[in-house]
Each structure stands twice: as C-alpha cells, then as structure tokens.
Tab-separated table of C-alpha atoms and ligand atoms in Angstrom:
chain	number	residue	atom	x	y	z
A	1	MET	CA	-5.036	51.201	-0.860
A	2	PRO	CA	-3.137	48.679	1.439
A	3	GLN	CA	-0.826	50.324	3.738
A	4	PRO	CA	2.945	49.549	3.142
A	5	LEU	CA	4.263	47.388	6.155
A	6	LYS	CA	5.797	49.440	8.443
A	7	ILE	CA	9.278	47.681	9.300
A	8	VAL	CA	10.529	47.948	12.929
A	9	HIS	CA	13.978	48.104	13.904
A	10	ASP	CA	14.052	47.414	17.489
A	11	SER	CA	16.157	45.871	19.643
A	12	GLU	CA	13.734	43.521	21.494
A	13	PRO	CA	15.451	39.754	21.325
A	14	ILE	CA	13.067	37.113	20.144
A	15	VAL	CA	12.173	34.884	22.922
A	16	PRO	CA	12.446	31.281	21.918
A	17	LYS	CA	9.152	29.477	23.445
A	18	LYS	CA	10.441	26.098	21.820
A	19	ALA	CA	13.997	24.386	22.219
A	20	PRO	CA	15.858	24.446	18.802
A	21	VAL	CA	14.615	21.227	16.992
A	22	GLU	CA	17.148	18.261	16.750
A	23	ALA	CA	18.387	17.223	13.308
A	24	SER	CA	16.482	14.091	13.256
A	25	THR	CA	13.687	16.398	12.895
A	26	LEU	CA	14.574	17.178	9.718
A	27	ALA	CA	15.491	13.899	8.502
A	28	HIS	CA	12.297	13.783	6.207
A	29	LYS	CA	14.548	16.155	3.916
A	30	ASP	CA	17.240	14.052	3.789
A	31	LEU	CA	17.245	11.954	0.693
A	32	ARG	CA	19.264	9.367	-1.031
A	33	ARG	CA	21.071	10.771	-3.981
A	34	GLY	CA	24.026	10.102	-6.440
A	35	LEU	CA	24.482	6.889	-8.043
A	36	TRP	CA	23.737	4.608	-4.891
A	37	TRP	CA	23.074	1.747	-6.898
A	38	GLN	CA	26.337	1.141	-8.155
A	39	LYS	CA	27.367	-0.256	-4.574
A	40	ILE	CA	25.391	-3.678	-5.974
A	41	PRO	CA	27.876	-5.710	-8.162
A	42	ALA	CA	25.566	-6.183	-11.346
A	43	TYR	CA	24.941	-2.287	-11.340
A	44	ARG	CA	28.121	-0.948	-11.118
A	45	GLY	CA	28.355	-0.043	-14.706
A	46	ILE	CA	24.847	1.335	-14.950
A	47	ASP	CA	24.782	4.991	-15.650
A	48	GLU	CA	21.968	7.256	-14.538
A	49	ALA	CA	20.325	7.177	-17.720
A	50	THR	CA	19.873	3.446	-18.012
A	51	PHE	CA	19.011	3.345	-14.313
A	52	LEU	CA	16.109	6.086	-14.915
A	53	ASP	CA	14.836	4.224	-18.150
A	54	HIS	CA	11.785	2.628	-17.120
A	55	GLY	CA	11.885	-0.111	-19.770
A	56	TRP	CA	15.502	-1.215	-18.410
A	57	GLN	CA	14.000	-1.475	-14.771
A	58	ALA	CA	11.083	-3.703	-16.120
A	59	ARG	CA	13.581	-6.052	-18.150
A	60	SER	CA	15.938	-6.188	-15.666
A	61	SER	CA	13.389	-7.110	-12.627
A	62	ILE	CA	14.169	-10.090	-10.330
A	63	THR	CA	11.818	-13.090	-10.485
A	64	ARG	CA	13.826	-15.849	-9.566
A	65	VAL	CA	16.802	-16.478	-6.905
A	66	SER	CA	19.075	-17.300	-9.468
A	67	LYS	CA	18.885	-14.253	-10.927
A	68	LEU	CA	19.226	-12.296	-7.537
A	69	VAL	CA	22.530	-14.359	-7.060
A	70	GLU	CA	23.824	-13.013	-10.034
A	71	THR	CA	23.045	-9.385	-9.158
A	72	ILE	CA	24.270	-9.112	-5.486
A	73	GLN	CA	26.844	-11.760	-5.829
A	74	GLU	CA	29.049	-11.877	-2.578
A	75	LEU	CA	27.224	-9.167	-0.726
A	76	VAL	CA	24.458	-11.184	1.376
A	77	PRO	CA	25.563	-13.527	4.698
A	78	ALA	CA	25.644	-17.203	4.533
A	79	GLY	CA	22.528	-19.219	4.531
A	80	PHE	CA	20.604	-16.859	3.410
A	81	VAL	CA	20.030	-17.924	-0.639
A	82	GLU	CA	18.865	-21.176	0.826
A	83	ASP	CA	16.434	-19.390	3.210
A	84	LEU	CA	15.135	-17.028	0.361
A	85	GLU	CA	14.733	-20.327	-1.600
A	86	SER	CA	12.712	-22.291	0.737
A	87	GLY	CA	10.685	-18.824	1.636
A	88	MET	CA	9.478	-18.612	-1.848
A	89	LYS	CA	8.482	-22.504	-2.207
A	90	GLN	CA	5.933	-21.703	0.630
A	91	ALA	CA	4.850	-17.824	-0.189
A	92	PRO	CA	1.284	-17.330	-1.580
A	93	MET	CA	2.907	-14.498	-4.183
A	94	SER	CA	5.569	-14.492	-6.622
A	95	VAL	CA	8.345	-12.789	-6.740
A	96	ARG	CA	9.231	-9.473	-8.967
A	97	VAL	CA	11.089	-6.785	-7.910
A	98	SER	CA	12.838	-3.748	-9.875
A	99	PRO	CA	16.277	-2.764	-9.724
A	100	TYR	CA	15.317	0.284	-7.956
A	101	ILE	CA	14.387	-1.678	-4.917
A	102	VAL	CA	16.875	-4.048	-5.178
A	103	GLY	CA	19.728	-1.056	-4.927
A	104	LEU	CA	18.081	0.583	-2.093
A	105	ILE	CA	18.064	-2.912	-0.173
A	106	ASP	CA	20.916	-3.112	2.468
A	107	TRP	CA	22.225	-6.768	1.354
A	108	GLU	CA	25.034	-6.806	4.030
A	109	ARG	CA	22.163	-7.027	6.742
A	110	PRO	CA	18.983	-8.182	4.707
A	111	TYR	CA	17.368	-9.736	7.613
A	112	GLU	CA	16.504	-6.469	8.967
A	113	ASP	CA	16.090	-4.722	5.833
A	114	PRO	CA	12.345	-3.238	5.543
A	115	LEU	CA	12.351	-3.598	1.846
A	116	ARG	CA	13.841	-6.890	1.708
A	117	THR	CA	10.823	-7.589	4.177
A	118	GLN	CA	8.278	-6.802	1.750
A	119	PHE	CA	9.470	-8.541	-1.370
A	120	PHE	CA	11.510	-11.678	-0.468
A	121	PRO	CA	10.271	-14.159	1.638
A	122	LEU	CA	12.614	-16.193	4.018
A	123	ALA	CA	11.627	-19.564	5.465
A	124	SER	CA	13.598	-18.741	8.775
A	125	ARG	CA	11.011	-16.031	9.243
A	126	LEU	CA	7.684	-17.043	8.765
A	127	LEU	CA	5.055	-18.053	11.420
A	128	PRO	CA	1.831	-20.061	11.164
A	129	ASP	CA	-1.331	-18.644	10.060
A	130	HIS	CA	-3.767	-17.363	12.489
A	131	PRO	CA	-6.397	-20.512	12.810
A	132	LYS	CA	-9.073	-18.220	11.424
A	133	LEU	CA	-7.599	-16.712	8.135
A	134	GLY	CA	-8.806	-17.163	4.751
A	135	LEU	CA	-7.446	-16.286	1.633
A	136	ASP	CA	-9.960	-13.418	0.070
A	137	SER	CA	-10.043	-12.038	3.325
A	138	LEU	CA	-11.767	-9.114	2.153
A	139	HIS	CA	-14.865	-10.869	0.196
A	140	GLU	CA	-13.984	-8.790	-2.978
A	141	GLN	CA	-15.052	-11.772	-5.131
A	142	ALA	CA	-18.528	-12.001	-3.172
A	143	ASP	CA	-19.058	-8.534	-3.460
A	144	ALA	CA	-18.261	-8.674	-7.440
A	145	PRO	CA	-21.178	-8.078	-9.693
A	146	VAL	CA	-18.827	-8.150	-12.966
A	147	PRO	CA	-15.224	-10.094	-12.865
A	148	GLY	CA	-12.942	-7.814	-11.407
A	149	LEU	CA	-15.536	-4.962	-10.087
A	150	THR	CA	-16.097	-5.001	-6.752
A	151	HIS	CA	-19.226	-2.877	-5.498
A	152	ARG	CA	-19.416	-2.567	-1.782
A	153	TYR	CA	-19.760	0.604	-0.884
A	154	PRO	CA	-22.906	2.714	-1.854
A	155	ASP	CA	-21.564	5.324	-3.801
A	156	LYS	CA	-17.811	3.836	-5.197
A	157	ALA	CA	-16.577	0.551	-6.803
A	158	LEU	CA	-13.190	-0.963	-7.180
A	159	PHE	CA	-12.335	-1.786	-10.728
A	160	LEU	CA	-9.352	-4.414	-11.311
A	161	PRO	CA	-8.903	-4.135	-15.480
A	162	LEU	CA	-6.048	-6.509	-15.052
A	163	ASP	CA	-3.726	-8.533	-12.510
A	164	THR	CA	0.194	-7.862	-12.905
A	165	CYS	CA	1.946	-5.205	-11.018
A	166	PRO	CA	5.236	-3.828	-11.393
A	167	VAL	CA	6.584	-5.740	-8.504
A	168	TYR	CA	4.718	-8.089	-6.190
A	169	CYS	CA	4.712	-7.476	-2.442
A	170	ARG	CA	4.557	-10.048	-0.346
A	171	PHE	CA	1.082	-9.113	1.623
A	172	CYS	CA	-1.048	-8.601	-0.773
A	173	THR	CA	-4.237	-8.212	-0.114
A	174	ARG	CA	-5.394	-9.806	-3.669
A	175	SER	CA	-2.927	-12.561	-3.555
A	176	TYR	CA	-5.839	-14.766	-4.595
A	177	ALA	CA	-5.800	-13.153	-7.923
A	178	ILE	CA	-2.423	-10.933	-8.721
A	179	GLY	CA	0.669	-12.250	-9.863
A	180	LEU	CA	1.759	-15.791	-11.105
A	181	ASP	CA	0.212	-18.865	-9.687
A	182	THR	CA	2.627	-20.262	-6.968
A	183	ASP	CA	2.929	-23.658	-5.399
A	184	GLU	CA	0.773	-22.736	-2.951
A	185	VAL	CA	-1.616	-20.593	-4.571
A	186	GLU	CA	-3.435	-21.284	-8.181
A	187	LYS	CA	-4.968	-17.871	-9.121
A	188	VAL	CA	-8.094	-16.347	-9.922
A	189	HIS	CA	-6.729	-14.476	-13.280
A	190	LEU	CA	-8.268	-10.898	-14.116
A	191	ARG	CA	-6.407	-10.444	-17.481
A	192	PRO	CA	-6.711	-6.797	-19.283
A	193	ASN	CA	-9.583	-7.555	-21.695
A	194	GLU	CA	-11.898	-4.977	-23.304
A	195	ASP	CA	-15.065	-7.139	-23.332
A	196	ARG	CA	-14.772	-7.763	-19.272
A	197	TRP	CA	-13.985	-4.103	-19.153
A	198	ARG	CA	-17.102	-3.031	-21.209
A	199	ARG	CA	-19.141	-5.453	-18.884
A	200	ALA	CA	-17.752	-3.442	-15.890
A	201	TYR	CA	-18.502	-0.098	-17.631
A	202	ASN	CA	-22.146	-1.001	-18.495
A	203	TYR	CA	-22.340	-2.229	-14.853
A	204	ILE	CA	-21.447	1.277	-13.163
A	205	ALA	CA	-23.152	3.179	-15.875
A	206	SER	CA	-26.595	1.314	-14.838
A	207	ARG	CA	-26.047	2.312	-10.990
A	208	PRO	CA	-26.828	5.839	-10.637
A	209	GLU	CA	-25.381	5.822	-6.958
A	210	LEU	CA	-21.984	5.068	-8.407
A	211	GLU	CA	-19.753	8.259	-8.164
A	212	ASP	CA	-16.004	6.762	-7.219
A	213	ILE	CA	-14.326	4.504	-9.354
A	214	VAL	CA	-11.056	2.972	-7.787
A	215	ILE	CA	-9.044	1.609	-11.102
A	216	SER	CA	-6.711	-0.616	-9.106
A	217	GLY	CA	-5.372	-4.333	-9.648
A	218	GLY	CA	-3.437	-5.257	-10.596
A	219	ASP	CA	-1.849	-1.782	-11.213
A	220	ALA	CA	-1.966	1.349	-13.579
A	221	TYR	CA	1.755	1.515	-14.200
A	222	GLN	CA	1.065	-2.009	-16.034
A	223	LEU	CA	-1.664	-0.338	-18.244
A	224	ARG	CA	-0.132	0.471	-21.456
A	225	ALA	CA	-1.102	4.506	-22.098
A	226	GLN	CA	-3.542	3.703	-24.622
A	227	HIS	CA	-5.449	1.764	-22.000
A	228	ILE	CA	-5.074	4.723	-19.469
A	229	GLU	CA	-6.828	6.789	-21.820
A	230	GLU	CA	-9.195	4.311	-22.736
A	231	ILE	CA	-10.381	3.352	-19.384
A	232	GLY	CA	-10.218	7.363	-18.328
A	233	GLU	CA	-12.270	8.361	-21.196
A	234	ALA	CA	-14.853	5.349	-20.901
A	235	LEU	CA	-15.320	6.136	-17.358
A	236	LEU	CA	-15.553	10.162	-17.674
A	237	ALA	CA	-18.240	9.717	-20.161
A	238	ILE	CA	-20.300	7.985	-17.645
A	239	PRO	CA	-22.583	10.822	-16.271
A	240	ASN	CA	-23.078	9.299	-12.903
A	241	VAL	CA	-19.132	8.916	-12.195
A	242	ARG	CA	-17.854	12.049	-10.355
A	243	ARG	CA	-14.371	10.650	-9.297
A	244	MET	CA	-11.881	8.622	-10.252
A	245	ARG	CA	-8.631	7.482	-8.878
A	246	PHE	CA	-5.917	5.210	-10.615
A	247	ALA	CA	-3.687	3.268	-8.075
A	248	THR	CA	-0.301	2.230	-8.417
A	249	LYS	CA	2.328	1.032	-6.509
A	250	GLY	CA	4.698	2.381	-9.158
A	251	PRO	CA	6.201	5.744	-7.713
A	252	ALA	CA	7.479	3.406	-4.663
A	253	VAL	CA	9.197	0.810	-6.666
A	254	MET	CA	10.380	2.759	-10.054
A	255	PRO	CA	9.715	6.457	-9.740
A	256	MET	CA	11.566	6.811	-13.064
A	257	LYS	CA	8.538	5.631	-14.900
A	258	ILE	CA	7.027	8.983	-14.416
A	259	LEU	CA	10.282	10.768	-15.420
A	260	THR	CA	10.973	8.737	-18.625
A	261	ASP	CA	7.929	7.029	-19.903
A	262	ASP	CA	6.210	10.194	-21.708
A	263	ALA	CA	3.567	8.182	-23.321
A	264	TRP	CA	2.103	6.986	-20.191
A	265	LEU	CA	2.529	10.245	-18.257
A	266	ASP	CA	0.719	12.062	-21.115
A	267	ALA	CA	-2.206	9.734	-21.484
A	268	LEU	CA	-2.719	10.230	-17.380
A	269	THR	CA	-2.351	13.543	-17.954
A	270	ARG	CA	-4.842	13.800	-20.922
A	271	VAL	CA	-7.390	12.101	-18.513
A	272	VAL	CA	-6.748	14.214	-15.451
A	273	ASP	CA	-7.141	17.371	-17.422
A	274	LYS	CA	-10.412	16.251	-19.390
A	275	GLY	CA	-11.817	15.468	-16.208
A	276	ARG	CA	-10.983	18.745	-14.783
A	277	LYS	CA	-12.713	20.348	-17.407
A	278	LEU	CA	-15.893	18.142	-16.856
A	279	HIS	CA	-15.417	19.174	-13.198
A	280	LYS	CA	-14.545	15.356	-12.153
A	281	ASP	CA	-11.543	14.730	-10.076
A	282	VAL	CA	-9.097	12.235	-11.247
A	283	VAL	CA	-6.262	11.303	-8.802
A	284	LEU	CA	-3.382	8.815	-8.350
A	285	HIS	CA	-3.244	6.479	-5.126
A	286	THR	CA	0.093	5.080	-4.397
A	287	HIS	CA	1.549	2.853	-1.827
A	288	PHE	CA	4.407	3.881	-0.009
A	289	ASN	CA	5.584	1.940	2.687
A	290	ASN	CA	8.860	2.972	4.146
A	291	PRO	CA	10.849	6.036	4.154
A	292	ASN	CA	13.912	4.359	2.080
A	293	GLU	CA	11.856	4.155	-0.841
A	294	ILE	CA	11.767	7.570	-1.118
A	295	THR	CA	14.881	9.064	-2.861
A	296	GLY	CA	15.938	12.113	-4.791
A	297	ILE	CA	14.766	9.993	-8.133
A	298	THR	CA	11.141	10.161	-6.112
A	299	GLU	CA	11.315	13.737	-5.450
A	300	ALA	CA	11.951	14.527	-9.206
A	301	ALA	CA	8.619	12.402	-10.108
A	302	MET	CA	6.458	13.593	-7.504
A	303	GLY	CA	7.452	17.247	-8.788
A	304	ARG	CA	6.806	16.470	-11.981
A	305	LEU	CA	3.145	15.324	-11.442
A	306	PHE	CA	3.031	18.391	-9.346
A	307	GLU	CA	3.690	20.517	-11.923
A	308	ARG	CA	1.440	18.910	-14.094
A	309	GLY	CA	-1.490	19.348	-11.780
A	310	ILE	CA	-2.223	15.735	-10.419
A	311	VAL	CA	-2.641	14.967	-7.263
A	312	VAL	CA	-1.141	12.213	-5.342
A	313	ARG	CA	-2.244	10.113	-2.069
A	314	ASN	CA	-0.618	7.421	-0.221
A	315	GLN	CA	-2.001	4.283	1.192
A	316	SER	CA	0.165	2.671	3.172
A	317	VAL	CA	0.341	-0.997	5.013
A	318	LEU	CA	1.060	-1.323	8.690
A	319	ILE	CA	3.979	-3.865	8.504
A	320	ARG	CA	5.975	-5.634	11.330
A	321	GLY	CA	9.401	-4.750	10.721
A	322	VAL	CA	8.808	-2.252	7.942
A	323	ASN	CA	7.140	0.455	9.554
A	324	ASP	CA	5.689	-0.529	12.925
A	325	SER	CA	7.241	2.116	14.775
A	326	VAL	CA	6.466	5.680	15.566
A	327	GLU	CA	9.623	7.008	14.329
A	328	THR	CA	9.516	5.291	10.776
A	329	MET	CA	5.954	5.904	10.352
A	330	THR	CA	6.562	9.904	11.775
A	331	LEU	CA	9.249	10.008	9.036
A	332	LEU	CA	7.401	8.206	6.370
A	333	VAL	CA	4.470	10.874	6.645
A	334	LYS	CA	6.656	13.807	6.533
A	335	ARG	CA	8.775	12.798	3.520
A	336	LEU	CA	5.632	12.250	1.759
A	337	GLY	CA	4.346	15.754	2.915
A	338	HIS	CA	7.614	17.009	1.586
A	339	LEU	CA	6.850	15.778	-1.565
A	340	ASN	CA	3.164	16.967	-1.867
A	341	VAL	CA	1.646	13.605	-1.657
A	342	HIS	CA	-1.018	13.453	0.894
A	343	ALA	CA	-1.026	10.344	3.520
A	344	TYR	CA	-4.183	8.949	3.406
A	345	TYR	CA	-4.681	5.828	4.701
A	346	VAL	CA	-2.402	3.149	6.801
A	347	TYR	CA	-4.060	-0.283	6.808
A	348	VAL	CA	-3.939	-2.297	9.772
A	349	HIS	CA	-2.405	-5.467	7.516
A	350	ASP	CA	-5.179	-7.886	6.234
A	351	MET	CA	-5.745	-11.300	7.565
A	352	VAL	CA	-3.773	-13.043	4.459
A	353	ARG	CA	-2.174	-16.080	4.340
A	354	GLY	CA	1.508	-17.071	4.380
A	355	VAL	CA	2.788	-13.478	5.947
A	356	GLU	CA	1.445	-13.705	9.522
A	357	ASP	CA	5.242	-12.403	10.225
A	358	LEU	CA	4.364	-9.252	8.597
A	359	ARG	CA	1.205	-8.768	10.987
A	360	THR	CA	0.659	-6.270	13.850
A	361	SER	CA	-2.107	-5.830	16.246
A	362	VAL	CA	-5.031	-3.233	16.131
A	363	ASP	CA	-3.280	-1.998	19.414
A	364	THR	CA	0.168	-1.456	17.421
A	365	ALA	CA	-1.919	1.094	14.989
A	366	ILE	CA	-3.669	2.828	17.391
A	367	HIS	CA	-0.340	3.681	19.329
A	368	ILE	CA	1.368	5.006	16.329
A	369	GLU	CA	-1.504	6.546	15.193
A	370	LYS	CA	-1.748	8.623	18.687
A	371	HIS	CA	2.075	9.330	18.123
A	372	VAL	CA	1.960	10.432	14.083
A	373	ARG	CA	-1.285	12.957	14.433
A	374	GLY	CA	-0.061	16.538	15.245
A	375	SER	CA	3.529	16.236	13.827
A	376	THR	CA	2.609	17.615	10.661
A	377	ALA	CA	-0.392	19.454	8.754
A	378	GLY	CA	-3.457	17.418	9.202
A	379	PHE	CA	-4.273	16.795	5.639
A	380	ASN	CA	-0.921	14.730	5.711
A	381	THR	CA	-1.881	12.798	8.664
A	382	PRO	CA	-3.296	9.507	7.903
A	383	THR	CA	-6.107	7.673	8.924
A	384	PHE	CA	-5.447	4.251	10.541
A	385	VAL	CA	-7.936	1.350	9.433
A	386	VAL	CA	-9.002	-1.820	9.423
A	387	ASP	CA	-10.519	-3.340	6.620
A	388	ALA	CA	-12.817	-5.574	8.140
A	389	PRO	CA	-12.628	-8.979	6.913
A	390	GLY	CA	-15.978	-10.323	5.378
A	391	GLY	CA	-16.652	-7.154	3.435
A	392	GLY	CA	-17.168	-4.522	6.072
A	393	GLY	CA	-15.045	-2.032	4.427
A	394	LYS	CA	-12.458	0.083	6.113
A	395	ARG	CA	-13.156	1.235	9.799
A	396	ASP	CA	-11.237	3.554	11.902
A	397	ALA	CA	-8.897	1.419	13.894
A	398	HIS	CA	-10.283	3.376	16.820
A	399	SER	CA	-13.532	2.966	16.534
A	400	TYR	CA	-14.361	-0.490	17.426
A	401	GLU	CA	-17.442	-1.836	19.356
A	402	TYR	CA	-15.092	-4.007	21.452
A	403	TYR	CA	-11.632	-4.957	21.641
A	404	ASP	CA	-10.006	-7.628	24.202
A	405	ARG	CA	-6.231	-6.970	23.926
A	406	ASP	CA	-5.480	-10.280	25.579
A	407	THR	CA	-7.409	-12.343	23.225
A	408	GLY	CA	-6.405	-10.035	20.032
A	409	VAL	CA	-10.162	-10.135	18.894
A	410	SER	CA	-11.510	-6.784	17.893
A	411	VAL	CA	-15.292	-6.118	16.815
A	412	TYR	CA	-16.482	-3.627	14.093
A	413	ALA	CA	-19.779	-2.350	12.910
A	414	ALA	CA	-20.298	-0.766	9.456
A	415	PRO	CA	-23.842	0.423	9.475
A	416	SER	CA	-23.438	2.596	6.235
A	417	VAL	CA	-21.863	-0.699	4.748
A	418	LYS	CA	-23.457	-3.556	6.019
A	419	PRO	CA	-26.191	-2.525	8.808
A	420	GLY	CA	-26.916	-5.053	11.413
A	421	GLU	CA	-23.350	-6.929	10.799
A	422	LEU	CA	-20.708	-7.275	13.386
A	423	PHE	CA	-17.123	-7.758	11.883
A	424	ILE	CA	-14.008	-9.208	13.293
A	425	TYR	CA	-10.270	-8.460	12.957
A	426	LEU	CA	-7.744	-10.776	14.926
A	427	ASP	CA	-4.557	-9.611	16.050
A	428	PRO	CA	-1.701	-12.280	15.097
A	429	LEU	CA	-0.684	-14.958	17.395
A	430	HIS	CA	2.772	-13.817	17.922
A	431	GLN	CA	1.712	-10.464	19.617
A	432	LEU	CA	-0.316	-12.520	22.183
A	433	SER	CA	0.877	-14.608	25.558
A	434	THR	CA	1.456	-17.915	25.367
A	435	HIS	CA	-1.777	-18.917	27.495
A	436	GLN	CA	-4.041	-16.997	24.912
A	437	GLN	CA	-1.933	-18.805	21.689
A	438	ARG	CA	-2.634	-22.237	23.429
A	439	ARG	CA	-6.175	-20.973	23.517
A	440	TRP	CA	-6.136	-20.324	19.987
A	441	GLY	CA	-5.172	-23.944	19.113
A	442	ASP	CA	-8.515	-25.255	20.393
A	443	ALA	CA	-11.522	-25.097	18.367
A	444	VAL	CA	-13.917	-24.639	21.456
A	445	GLU	CA	-11.833	-22.238	22.652
A	446	GLN	CA	-11.929	-20.163	19.485
A	447	ARG	CA	-15.890	-20.141	19.438
A	448	VAL	CA	-15.287	-18.831	23.295
A	449	MET	CA	-13.286	-16.136	22.333
A	450	ILE	CA	-15.022	-14.764	19.366
A	451	ASP	CA	-18.869	-15.323	21.070
A	452	ASP	CA	-18.005	-13.445	24.023
A	453	ALA	CA	-16.108	-10.670	21.772
A	454	LEU	CA	-19.437	-10.459	19.682
A	455	SER	CA	-21.916	-10.769	22.703
A	456	LYS	CA	-20.099	-7.437	24.271
A	457	ALA	CA	-19.925	-5.612	21.121
A	458	ARG	CA	-23.629	-6.325	20.616
A	459	ALA	CA	-24.481	-4.904	24.197
A	460	ARG	CA	-23.147	-1.222	22.866
A	461	ALA	CA	-23.273	-1.399	19.069
A	462	TRP	CA	-27.089	-0.594	18.446
B	1	PLP	C1	-11.048	0.806	-0.439
B	1	PLP	C2	-12.121	0.477	-1.307
B	1	PLP	C3	-12.561	1.694	-2.045
B	1	PLP	C4	-12.344	3.333	-1.290
B	1	PLP	O1	-12.536	3.730	-0.377
B	1	PLP	P1	-11.994	4.841	0.312
B	1	PLP	O2	-12.377	4.906	1.402
B	1	PLP	O3	-13.325	5.939	-0.609
B	1	PLP	O4	-10.548	4.851	0.031
B	1	PLP	C5	-14.011	1.547	-2.711
B	1	PLP	N1	-14.020	-0.010	-2.976
B	1	PLP	C6	-13.470	-1.056	-2.192
B	1	PLP	C7	-13.999	-2.473	-2.259
B	1	PLP	C8	-12.187	-0.872	-1.732
B	1	PLP	O5	-11.543	-1.830	-0.980
B	2	SF4	S1	1.421	-3.571	-6.048
B	2	SF4	FE1	-0.727	-3.520	-4.921
B	2	SF4	S2	-1.873	-5.270	-5.952
B	2	SF4	FE2	0.291	-5.559	-6.456
B	2	SF4	S3	1.505	-7.025	-5.580
B	2	SF4	FE3	1.736	-5.072	-4.431
B	2	SF4	S4	0.192	-4.790	-3.178
B	2	SF4	FE4	-0.805	-6.444	-4.375
C-alpha cells in the first residue's frame, strides 16, 4: 500500500540558491497573437478566417516585386524596391514568400529583419562568392543512383519526390534543383512523376541496408494528400524500411495549413498511424530558423500535431543576421521546445552560390553551441553540424581533424561514410582578415592554404 504523503507545515523558509529569473528568460513563451498581419496595407481587411486559409496563403504568395510593392505600399524606406529588383536579378533562387511571412517582417527596418534576410535578396548586401565554392556543393547528384534519390550514408537515403516549396529560401542547399529557373541558374528539374518515384522505391527495396528514408525536396507541403499517402504506403510496404521522415519548411512559413488542410493532415496522420502499427517510425522534420517565425498560430498547429502523436523535429541553418547570436539561437531552441518540437540540427551554412553574405564561420557555430548547450533539456538541444562539401555528410562542427581560424579552412573525416577521404569547409571571406582575404585571391596561395590544412589533418586523422 502506498503511504499517503505527509504534509509538513513548518515555518522553515525556502533558501533560494539561484537568483530570481529575469523576464527575458521567459521570452520564449511570449508569442505574437491577435490580428498582427493587419498592419500590412494589403492585409488590412483580411480577417482571421481568411488568413488561416492555406489556399488563400498559397494564392496570395509573393513571387514578383510588383506584387510586394502593392502589398506593403508605403511602408519601406526609399531605395529598397530598386535594391530588391537588382538583388533578384543576381539571385540563384526564385522568390516565393507567403503572406504569413510578409506579415511578420518589420518593413520599416527591412535591412535588419531576419525574415526579410532569408527570403528577399538585396543587391546592396550581396558579397562575392568564395573562390572555391560550387553549385551542388554536397554532391547530391553524384551520390544519386536514380534521379532524385541520394544514397550517401550506409543505412539511409534522401528521396526528392518534387522540386517545389511553399516558399523559396535564398540559402537553399538545393538551389541546383529547387524552384523556377532564374537569370543565374538553369535547374535540374524533379517533377512529381510516379514513374520516377517507382524507380526510387525499387532501388530502396533492392538495398536491404536502407532502413531510413528522408522524404524531402522540394517540400512535403506541396504534395497532394493522395501523394502523401501513396508515398507513405509504398515506403512502409518495403520490409527493410524502418523509419521515414517527411521534411517540410511548411510549419515555419505557413503553419495554418496544419489547421485548415484537413485532407493533407489526415493523410499524414494515417501514414503515421499505419507506421506505428507496423512498428515503423514516421515523423515530420521541419525548418524554423528564427524565433519570430513562431506565433500563436504555430503554437496551435504544433499542438494539433502533438495531439495526433506526430513527432516533429527541427533542422535550422545558421545564417548571418538571422540566428548567428547566442541570444537568438537560445530563444529559438527554447521556443521550439515549448511547442514540443525537438531541435535536432543546426547546419553551418552550406557553400552555395550567391549567398555569401549569409554564411558564418565554423568558429561562430562552435561558440553558439557552447552557450546553447545546458540552457534547456538535452533532447531539445541541437547538434551543430557541417555538411561536408563533396559528400562527406554531416559532421559535428567540433569534430574537425584540423581548423585554421586565420585562413578559415576546416578539415573533416567521415570514416563511416567515405573512409580514407578528407573534406574541407571554408569560412566566408568576410570573416577573415584583409591579409587572408587577399591570399584567397591568388591561385597559388589557395593551394598552399588548402594543402597545409590537409597535411596537418592527415597527420592526426588515422
Ligand atoms: C541529412 C541527410 C540524411 C539524414 O541524415 P541524419 O543525420 O540521419 O539526419 C540522409 N541522406 C542525405 C543525403 C542527407 O543529406
Ligand atoms: S524550403 Fe527547403 S528545399 Fe525549399 S527552398 Fe527552402 S531550404 Fe530549399
């Protein structure tokens, strides 16, 4: 028999061992609520039911400068529109931004706004690419046995069923494929095509070591309900598949779809439930980068997923001016935890073209990680990783074989993925001294810096 709890009434005071918290410590619970989007001139008359309608969000997304100008009208400072027009001409990604995001941007201070920074390129902010940077920097195409299926790691594969997203991010790793062709880049297209999908399933079924399938893209938000279910069922039916993740930026940029697209959510829920019966893990991976992306609408949406037992994990990209401070990253991580979203990874920005202004250094990642770790539960604390250019896969940012903070060259080994090979990541030039920047302008010096780092890494790698 359990003993009833004995309540002791005594007058002994509680001796505090910690100072009372400051209000800022609880800022993660402070979410934007109400009709906040109505401060945007074109959304003044948009009521809550319309704003929460995912169809309205998709139809009203901004893809052209003229539409943005009609939407925000007199809010932006002079010169901004010209800066944006010229930025879009040089960008590797096309523009598509949901009204949800447009409404969250502070248009009176668009140069500093972390959401503007992610989605709208400004010519005045662009920086020349690092001389050693390539387009498919992760070699996803080189590791693809079937178009749109990358098999790099021993037991997992990345399946790209389509190449569109609810928004387009400037920093997209897959700018080689995602979105419309731009003035700068003609893309490899991955259209939704059941024939191509079938070839992917056949390949997966032919490789008994493949247990884990990432369904990305593009973006699972763009898949019709029926396609979510078809893909889910096809993969669950393959005996060797044990785990699947549907990857979508959607919750960060259009959370209302979870609340109002019942057909889509029901299809996902059926796949998750079916997986559970088969003892196979089906989860949602999403991509929040800044705490401002999380509002009362997001809270309701994540609550709905939680009620249905759908596990959500988050992968962020570390982006200059978006989340490259201890304060912002800690707030993001705590806000995600508050919504029962597990912060899984923070990626050091990939070496993609046309977004050098957005990259940070490995040193920045390591510094932020040190401060974030310990601020909340370990399972809500992300691992900071470098996705090694050249196909080495994700490596813990700390785990370099060698790192020269002066030249910005870090070297990683990936013994379980590509044994015997070394992979280099290069910090953006704007983080280096002018002397080192000048060295990167010289082909002979480039070789010297890289060879020096590789030989020092080789001396300790194995
Ligand atoms: C990220 C990634 C995966 C999944 O890796 P995890 O570390 O398990 O999240 C699988 N395949 C490719 C090609 C990837 O880039
Ligand atoms: S949502 Fe993901 S895949 Fe789509 S553009 Fe953004 S980063 Fe790229």
